[in-house]
Amino acid sequence: MLRENFKRIRAEIGQAAEKVQRSPDEVTLVAVTKAASAGQVKEAFEQGIRVFGANRVQEEAPKIAQVPGARWHFIGHLQTNKVRHVLPVYEMVQTLDRLSLASEMQRRAEKLDLKLKVLLQVNISGEKSKFGLAPWELGDFLQEIKTFNCLEPLGLMTMAPFTADPGEARPYFKKLRLLRDEHARPDRMLPHLSMGMSGDYTVAVEEGATIVRIGGALFGSDR
Ligand SMILES: *Cc1c(COP(=O)(O)O)cnc(C)c1O
């Protein structure tokens, strides 16, 4: 089943990219493992999926152990005291949303002498239930983390409100892209837009997503 799901998702990403004259190679599928078993994660790796997304540190550790060679992105709300578990296991944290977290990441990364790729999570919809910087906070925040030389800000991440109609997510994705365009600088291009999940990834690709985070549509929600 996973095999067919992967094939279908890849085809749909391809079609969505083609529709707007983008190359499907610009889009990375991050397989979100929160509802997947360690066995399913292993199977996904065997099918060729290389990048995985986790939103909890301890719970996902056994799955990470199953797939040596896989790349992991942290996509959940990250507590500052968990940063030490994230480094150096994860190559990217997609959910940087506050200065205290950035400081701790910088401190840990410096100690380990490594660079951590980060995306800035933005709360585009403004829903109270969602984490992330407000769009108008982004400029100052980017300025504030500039001195953190172990952090590599590579773009923005958002979650659209949950709706039955994926088309309703489009304005939020568009806003994230425009926000990125507004803040991109020659020395800080912010190339990545992580947006789109199982219900709306084709719309996200049409709006410029370079990373889609997909759980249910890949692993099946009935486990
Ligand atoms: C769970 C989750 C996803 C994947 O959601 P699906 O609807 O299962 O594809 C993507 N991003 C984040 C931040 C998540 O927590």
mmCIF file of N, CA and C and ligand atoms in Angstrom, residues 32 34 55 75 157 159 197-198 213-217, ligand 1:
data_model
loop_
_atom_site.group_PDB
_atom_site.id
_atom_site.type_symbol
_atom_site.label_atom_id
_atom_site.label_comp_id
_atom_site.label_asym_id
_atom_site.label_seq_id
_atom_site.Cartn_x
_atom_site.Cartn_y
_atom_site.Cartn_z
ATOM 1 N N VAL A 32 6.185 12.174 7.027
ATOM 2 C CA VAL A 32 5.928 12.464 8.443
ATOM 3 C C VAL A 32 5.523 11.175 9.164
ATOM 4 N N LYS A 34 4.694 10.452 12.442
ATOM 5 C CA LYS A 34 4.041 10.379 13.772
ATOM 6 C C LYS A 34 3.017 9.261 13.890
ATOM 7 N N ASN A 55 7.778 14.884 14.859
ATOM 8 C CA ASN A 55 7.356 16.026 15.671
ATOM 9 C C ASN A 55 7.493 15.767 17.171
ATOM 10 N N ILE A 75 9.815 18.718 12.873
ATOM 11 C CA ILE A 75 8.704 19.547 12.384
ATOM 12 C C ILE A 75 7.685 19.869 13.475
ATOM 13 N N MET A 157 8.367 28.031 7.007
ATOM 14 C CA MET A 157 7.459 26.878 7.117
ATOM 15 C C MET A 157 6.132 27.368 7.666
ATOM 16 N N MET A 159 1.738 26.059 8.471
ATOM 17 C CA MET A 159 0.623 25.115 8.392
ATOM 18 C C MET A 159 -0.617 25.909 8.050
ATOM 19 N N MET A 197 0.405 19.555 3.274
ATOM 20 C CA MET A 197 0.344 18.276 3.965
ATOM 21 C C MET A 197 -0.554 17.353 3.128
ATOM 22 N N SER A 198 -0.975 16.238 3.724
ATOM 23 C CA SER A 198 -1.729 15.242 2.935
ATOM 24 C C SER A 198 -2.904 15.834 2.159
ATOM 25 N N ARG A 213 5.180 18.122 3.526
ATOM 26 C CA ARG A 213 5.270 17.220 4.689
ATOM 27 C C ARG A 213 4.038 16.323 4.706
ATOM 28 N N ILE A 214 4.233 15.052 4.397
ATOM 29 C CA ILE A 214 3.083 14.178 4.184
ATOM 30 C C ILE A 214 3.129 12.955 5.099
ATOM 31 N N GLY A 215 2.058 12.788 5.867
ATOM 32 C CA GLY A 215 1.954 11.635 6.752
ATOM 33 C C GLY A 215 0.865 10.679 6.302
ATOM 34 N N GLY A 216 -0.371 11.047 6.584
ATOM 35 C CA GLY A 216 -1.514 10.174 6.339
ATOM 36 C C GLY A 216 -1.619 9.640 4.918
ATOM 37 N N ALA A 217 -1.449 10.485 3.922
ATOM 38 C CA ALA A 217 -1.623 10.045 2.531
ATOM 39 C C ALA A 217 -0.557 9.027 2.134
HETATM 40 C C1 LIG B 1 1.340 15.632 11.172
HETATM 41 C C2 LIG B 1 2.010 16.739 10.487
HETATM 42 C C3 LIG B 1 2.107 16.752 9.086
HETATM 43 C C4 LIG B 1 1.514 15.679 8.201
HETATM 44 O O1 LIG B 1 0.135 15.678 8.270
HETATM 45 P P1 LIG B 1 -0.734 14.716 7.333
HETATM 46 O O2 LIG B 1 -2.033 15.390 7.240
HETATM 47 O O3 LIG B 1 -0.771 13.406 8.029
HETATM 48 O O4 LIG B 1 -0.036 14.626 6.036
HETATM 49 C C5 LIG B 1 2.771 17.823 8.502
HETATM 50 N N1 LIG B 1 3.310 18.806 9.227
HETATM 51 C C6 LIG B 1 3.240 18.820 10.565
HETATM 52 C C7 LIG B 1 3.864 19.951 11.306
HETATM 53 C C8 LIG B 1 2.592 17.792 11.239
HETATM 54 O O5 LIG B 1 2.523 17.816 12.573
#
